[in-house]
Amino acid sequence: MTFVRVCGADELEEDTPKRVEIDGTPISLVRTEGELFAIHDICSHANVSLAEGEVDDCHIECWLHGSRFDLRSGKPDSLPATRPVPVYPVKIEGDDVLVSLTQES
């Protein structure tokens, strides 16, 4: 599995999504509840950035229609979204945040 540096760990604020891109793939990075998550940045219901949404209870909410996605699995738990979005392996090495485009789900 190949990991790519996407930002510095100090660039991530608690419960504030950060949009990054790897080879044209948009990703939202989220630090919440002591964990770090990487989830595909585009809502599966409407073509909008999830990084513009709010984070609560290990979920990210799409700002446009209110669909909530579990940051651990990418699965929606509220309508109107019915399809999951990909989640990606993420890790911190030193001061670097690294993401792999290999999907976890």
Coordinates of N, CA, C and O in Angstrom, one line a residue:
M1 N 0.9 -1.2 0.0 CA 0.0 0.0 0.0 C 0.9 1.2 0.0 O 1.8 1.4 0.8
T2 N 0.7 2.1 -0.9 CA 1.4 3.4 -1.1 C 0.7 4.5 -0.4 O -0.4 4.8 -0.7
F3 N 1.4 5.2 0.5 CA 0.9 6.4 1.2 C 1.5 7.6 0.6 O 2.7 7.6 0.3
V4 N 0.7 8.7 0.5 CA 1.2 10.0 0.0 C 1.0 11.0 1.0 O -0.1 11.1 1.7
R5 N 2.0 11.9 1.2 CA 1.8 13.0 2.2 C 0.8 14.0 1.6 O 0.9 14.4 0.4
V6 N -0.2 14.4 2.4 CA -1.2 15.3 2.0 C -1.2 16.7 2.7 O -1.6 17.7 2.2
C7 N -0.6 16.7 3.9 CA -0.5 17.9 4.7 C 0.3 17.6 6.0 O 0.6 16.5 6.3
G8 N 0.5 18.7 6.7 CA 1.1 18.6 8.0 C 0.0 18.3 9.1 O -1.1 18.8 9.0
A9 N 0.4 17.5 10.1 CA -0.6 17.2 11.2 C -1.1 18.5 11.9 O -2.3 18.6 12.3
D10 N -0.2 19.5 11.9 CA -0.6 20.8 12.6 C -1.6 21.6 11.8 O -2.2 22.6 12.3
E11 N -1.9 21.2 10.5 CA -2.9 21.9 9.7 C -4.3 21.4 10.0 O -5.3 22.0 9.4
L12 N -4.5 20.3 10.8 CA -5.8 19.8 11.0 C -6.4 20.3 12.4 O -5.7 20.1 13.4
E13 N -7.5 20.9 12.3 CA -8.2 21.3 13.5 C -9.3 20.3 13.9 O -9.9 19.7 13.0
E14 N -9.5 20.1 15.2 CA -10.5 19.1 15.6 C -11.9 19.5 15.1 O -12.3 20.7 15.1
D15 N -12.6 18.5 14.5 CA -13.9 18.6 14.0 C -14.1 19.6 12.9 O -15.2 20.1 12.6
T16 N -13.0 19.9 12.2 CA -13.0 20.8 11.0 C -12.4 20.1 9.8 O -11.2 19.9 9.7
P17 N -13.3 19.7 8.8 CA -12.8 19.0 7.7 C -11.8 19.8 6.9 O -11.9 21.1 6.8
K18 N -10.8 19.2 6.3 CA -9.8 19.8 5.4 C -9.8 19.1 4.1 O -9.6 17.8 4.1
R19 N -10.0 19.8 3.0 CA -10.1 19.1 1.7 C -8.6 19.1 1.1 O -7.9 20.1 1.1
V20 N -8.3 17.9 0.6 CA -7.0 17.7 0.0 C -7.3 16.9 -1.3 O -8.4 16.4 -1.5
E21 N -6.2 16.8 -2.1 CA -6.4 16.0 -3.4 C -5.2 15.2 -3.6 O -4.1 15.6 -3.4
I22 N -5.4 13.9 -4.1 CA -4.3 13.0 -4.5 C -4.6 12.6 -5.9 O -5.7 11.9 -6.2
D23 N -3.8 12.9 -6.9 CA -4.0 12.5 -8.3 C -5.4 12.8 -8.8 O -6.0 11.9 -9.4
G24 N -6.0 13.9 -8.4 CA -7.3 14.3 -8.9 C -8.4 13.7 -8.0 O -9.6 14.0 -8.3
T25 N -8.1 13.0 -7.0 CA -9.2 12.4 -6.1 C -9.3 13.3 -4.9 O -8.4 13.5 -4.1
P26 N -10.5 13.9 -4.8 CA -10.8 14.8 -3.6 C -11.0 14.0 -2.3 O -11.8 13.0 -2.4
I27 N -10.4 14.4 -1.3 CA -10.5 13.7 0.0 C -10.7 14.8 1.1 O -10.1 15.8 1.1
S28 N -11.6 14.4 2.1 CA -11.8 15.2 3.3 C -11.1 14.5 4.4 O -11.3 13.3 4.7
L29 N -10.2 15.3 5.0 CA -9.5 14.8 6.2 C -10.2 15.3 7.4 O -10.6 16.5 7.5
V30 N -10.5 14.4 8.4 CA -11.2 14.9 9.6 C -10.5 14.3 10.9 O -10.3 13.1 11.0
R31 N -10.2 15.2 11.8 CA -9.7 14.8 13.1 C -10.8 15.0 14.1 O -11.3 16.1 14.2
T32 N -11.2 13.9 14.7 CA -12.3 14.0 15.6 C -12.2 12.8 16.6 O -11.8 11.7 16.3
E33 N -12.6 13.1 17.8 CA -12.7 12.1 18.9 C -11.4 11.3 19.0 O -11.4 10.1 19.2
G34 N -10.3 12.0 18.8 CA -8.9 11.4 19.0 C -8.5 10.5 17.8 O -7.5 9.8 17.9
E35 N -9.2 10.5 16.7 CA -8.9 9.7 15.6 C -8.8 10.6 14.3 O -9.3 11.7 14.3
L36 N -8.2 10.1 13.3 CA -8.0 10.8 12.0 C -8.7 9.9 10.9 O -8.5 8.7 10.9
F37 N -9.5 10.6 10.1 CA -10.2 9.9 9.0 C -10.0 10.5 7.7 O -9.8 11.8 7.6
A38 N -10.0 9.7 6.6 CA -9.9 10.2 5.2 C -11.1 9.6 4.5 O -11.3 8.4 4.4
I39 N -12.0 10.5 4.0 CA -13.2 10.1 3.3 C -13.3 10.8 2.0 O -12.9 12.0 1.9
H40 N -13.9 10.2 1.0 CA -14.0 10.8 -0.3 C -14.8 12.1 -0.1 O -15.8 12.2 0.6
D41 N -14.4 13.2 -0.8 CA -14.9 14.5 -0.5 C -16.2 14.8 -1.2 O -16.8 15.8 -0.9
I42 N -16.7 14.0 -2.1 CA -17.9 14.3 -2.8 C -19.1 13.5 -2.4 O -19.0 12.3 -2.3
C43 N -20.1 14.2 -2.0 CA -21.4 13.5 -1.5 C -21.9 12.6 -2.6 O -21.9 12.9 -3.8
S44 N -22.3 11.4 -2.2 CA -22.9 10.4 -3.2 C -24.3 10.8 -3.7 O -24.8 10.2 -4.7
H45 N -24.9 11.7 -3.0 CA -26.3 12.1 -3.4 C -26.2 13.4 -4.4 O -26.9 13.4 -5.4
A46 N -25.4 14.3 -4.0 CA -25.3 15.6 -4.8 C -23.8 15.9 -4.9 O -23.0 15.6 -4.0
N47 N -23.4 16.3 -6.0 CA -22.0 16.6 -6.4 C -21.4 17.8 -5.6 O -21.1 18.8 -6.3
V48 N -21.4 17.7 -4.3 CA -20.8 18.8 -3.5 C -19.8 18.3 -2.5 O -19.8 17.2 -2.2
S49 N -19.0 19.2 -2.1 CA -17.9 18.9 -1.2 C -18.4 18.6 0.2 O -19.0 19.5 0.8
L50 N -18.0 17.5 0.8 CA -18.3 17.2 2.2 C -17.5 18.0 3.1 O -17.9 18.2 4.3
A51 N -16.3 18.5 2.7 CA -15.4 19.2 3.6 C -16.1 20.6 4.0 O -15.7 21.2 4.9
E52 N -17.1 20.9 3.3 CA -17.9 22.2 3.6 C -18.9 21.9 4.7 O -19.6 22.8 5.1
G53 N -19.1 20.6 5.1 CA -20.1 20.2 6.0 C -19.6 20.3 7.4 O -18.5 20.7 7.7
E54 N -20.5 19.8 8.3 CA -20.1 19.8 9.8 C -19.8 18.4 10.3 O -20.4 17.4 9.7
V55 N -19.0 18.3 11.3 CA -18.6 17.0 11.9 C -19.3 16.9 13.2 O -19.2 17.8 14.0
D56 N -19.9 15.7 13.5 CA -20.5 15.5 14.8 C -20.6 14.0 15.0 O -21.0 13.2 14.1
D57 N -20.1 13.5 16.2 CA -20.3 12.1 16.6 C -19.7 11.1 15.5 O -20.4 10.2 15.1
C58 N -18.5 11.4 15.0 CA -17.8 10.5 14.0 C -18.6 10.5 12.7 O -18.5 9.5 12.0
H59 N -19.3 11.5 12.4 CA -20.1 11.6 11.1 C -19.7 13.0 10.5 O -19.4 13.9 11.2
I60 N -19.9 13.0 9.2 CA -19.8 14.3 8.5 C -21.1 14.5 7.7 O -21.6 13.6 7.1
E61 N -21.6 15.7 7.8 CA -22.9 16.0 7.2 C -22.8 16.9 6.0 O -22.1 17.9 6.0
C62 N -23.4 16.5 4.9 CA -23.4 17.2 3.7 C -24.2 18.5 3.9 O -25.3 18.5 4.4
W63 N -23.6 19.6 3.6 CA -24.2 20.9 3.9 C -25.4 21.2 3.0 O -26.3 22.0 3.3
L64 N -25.5 20.5 1.8 CA -26.6 20.8 0.9 C -28.0 20.2 1.3 O -29.0 20.9 1.3
H65 N -28.0 18.9 1.5 CA -29.2 18.3 1.8 C -29.3 17.6 3.2 O -30.3 16.9 3.5
G66 N -28.2 17.6 3.9 CA -28.2 17.0 5.3 C -27.9 15.6 5.4 O -28.0 15.0 6.5
S67 N -27.4 14.9 4.3 CA -27.1 13.5 4.5 C -25.8 13.4 5.4 O -24.9 14.2 5.3
R68 N -25.8 12.4 6.3 CA -24.7 12.2 7.2 C -24.0 10.9 6.8 O -24.7 9.9 6.6
F69 N -22.7 10.9 6.8 CA -21.9 9.8 6.4 C -21.0 9.4 7.6 O -20.3 10.3 8.2
D70 N -20.9 8.1 7.9 CA -20.0 7.6 9.0 C -18.6 7.7 8.5 O -18.3 7.2 7.5
L71 N -17.8 8.4 9.3 CA -16.4 8.6 8.9 C -15.6 7.3 8.9 O -14.6 7.2 8.2
R72 N -16.0 6.3 9.6 CA -15.3 5.0 9.7 C -15.6 4.2 8.5 O -14.7 3.4 8.1
S73 N -16.8 4.2 8.0 CA -17.2 3.3 6.9 C -17.6 4.0 5.6 O -17.7 3.3 4.6
G74 N -18.0 5.3 5.7 CA -18.4 6.0 4.5 C -19.9 5.8 4.2 O -20.5 6.3 3.3
K75 N -20.6 4.9 5.1 CA -22.0 4.6 4.8 C -22.9 5.8 5.3 O -22.6 6.4 6.4
P76 N -23.9 6.1 4.5 CA -24.8 7.2 4.9 C -25.8 6.6 6.0 O -26.2 5.4 6.0
D77 N -26.2 7.5 6.9 CA -27.1 7.0 7.9 C -28.4 7.9 8.0 O -29.1 7.9 8.9
S78 N -28.5 8.8 6.9 CA -29.7 9.6 6.8 C -29.9 9.9 5.3 O -28.9 10.0 4.5
L79 N -31.1 10.1 4.9 CA -31.5 10.4 3.6 C -31.2 11.9 3.3 O -31.0 12.7 4.3
P80 N -31.0 12.3 2.1 CA -31.4 11.6 0.9 C -30.3 10.6 0.3 O -30.6 9.9 -0.6
A81 N -29.1 10.7 0.8 CA -28.0 9.8 0.3 C -28.4 8.3 0.7 O -28.8 8.0 1.8
T82 N -28.1 7.4 -0.3 CA -28.3 6.0 0.0 C -27.1 5.2 -0.4 O -27.0 4.0 0.0
R83 N -26.1 5.8 -1.1 CA -24.9 5.1 -1.4 C -23.7 5.6 -0.6 O -23.6 6.8 -0.3
P84 N -22.9 4.7 -0.1 CA -21.7 5.1 0.6 C -20.7 5.8 -0.2 O -20.7 5.8 -1.4
V85 N -19.8 6.5 0.5 CA -18.6 7.1 -0.2 C -17.4 6.4 0.3 O -17.4 5.8 1.4
P86 N -16.4 6.3 -0.5 CA -15.1 5.6 -0.1 C -14.4 6.2 1.1 O -14.5 7.5 1.2
V87 N -13.8 5.4 1.9 CA -12.9 5.9 2.9 C -11.6 5.3 2.6 O -11.4 4.3 1.9
Y88 N -10.5 6.0 3.1 CA -9.2 5.6 2.7 C -8.3 5.5 4.0 O -8.5 6.1 5.0
P89 N -7.3 4.6 3.9 CA -6.4 4.5 5.0 C -5.6 5.8 5.2 O -5.2 6.4 4.2
V90 N -5.4 6.2 6.4 CA -4.7 7.4 6.8 C -3.9 7.1 8.0 O -4.2 6.4 8.8
K91 N -2.7 7.8 8.0 CA -1.8 7.7 9.2 C -1.0 8.9 9.3 O -0.9 9.7 8.4
I92 N -0.5 9.1 10.5 CA 0.4 10.2 10.8 C 1.8 9.6 11.1 O 2.0 8.7 11.9
E93 N 2.8 10.2 10.4 CA 4.2 9.8 10.6 C 4.9 11.1 10.9 O 5.1 11.9 10.0
G94 N 5.4 11.2 12.1 CA 6.1 12.4 12.5 C 5.1 13.6 12.5 O 4.0 13.5 13.2
D95 N 5.3 14.6 11.7 CA 4.4 15.7 11.5 C 3.6 15.6 10.2 O 2.9 16.6 9.9
D96 N 3.7 14.5 9.5 CA 3.1 14.4 8.2 C 1.8 13.5 8.3 O 1.8 12.5 8.9
V97 N 0.8 13.9 7.6 CA -0.4 13.2 7.4 C -0.3 12.5 6.0 O -0.1 13.1 5.0
L98 N -0.5 11.1 6.0 CA -0.3 10.3 4.8 C -1.6 9.6 4.5 O -2.3 9.1 5.5
V99 N -2.0 9.5 3.3 CA -3.2 8.9 2.8 C -2.9 7.9 1.7 O -2.1 8.2 0.8
S100 N -3.6 6.8 1.7 CA -3.5 5.8 0.5 C -4.8 5.8 -0.2 O -5.8 5.9 0.4
L101 N -4.7 5.8 -1.5 CA -5.9 5.8 -2.3 C -6.6 4.4 -2.4 O -7.6 4.2 -2.9
T102 N -5.9 3.4 -1.7 CA -6.5 2.1 -1.6 C -7.7 2.2 -0.7 O -7.6 2.7 0.5
Q103 N -8.9 1.9 -1.1 CA -10.1 2.1 -0.3 C -10.2 1.0 0.7 O -10.0 -0.2 0.5
E104 N -10.7 1.5 1.9 CA -11.0 0.5 3.0 C -12.4 0.0 2.9 O -12.6 -1.1 3.4
S105 N -13.2 0.7 2.2 CA -14.6 0.2 2.0 C -15.2 0.7 0.7 O -14.7 1.6 0.1

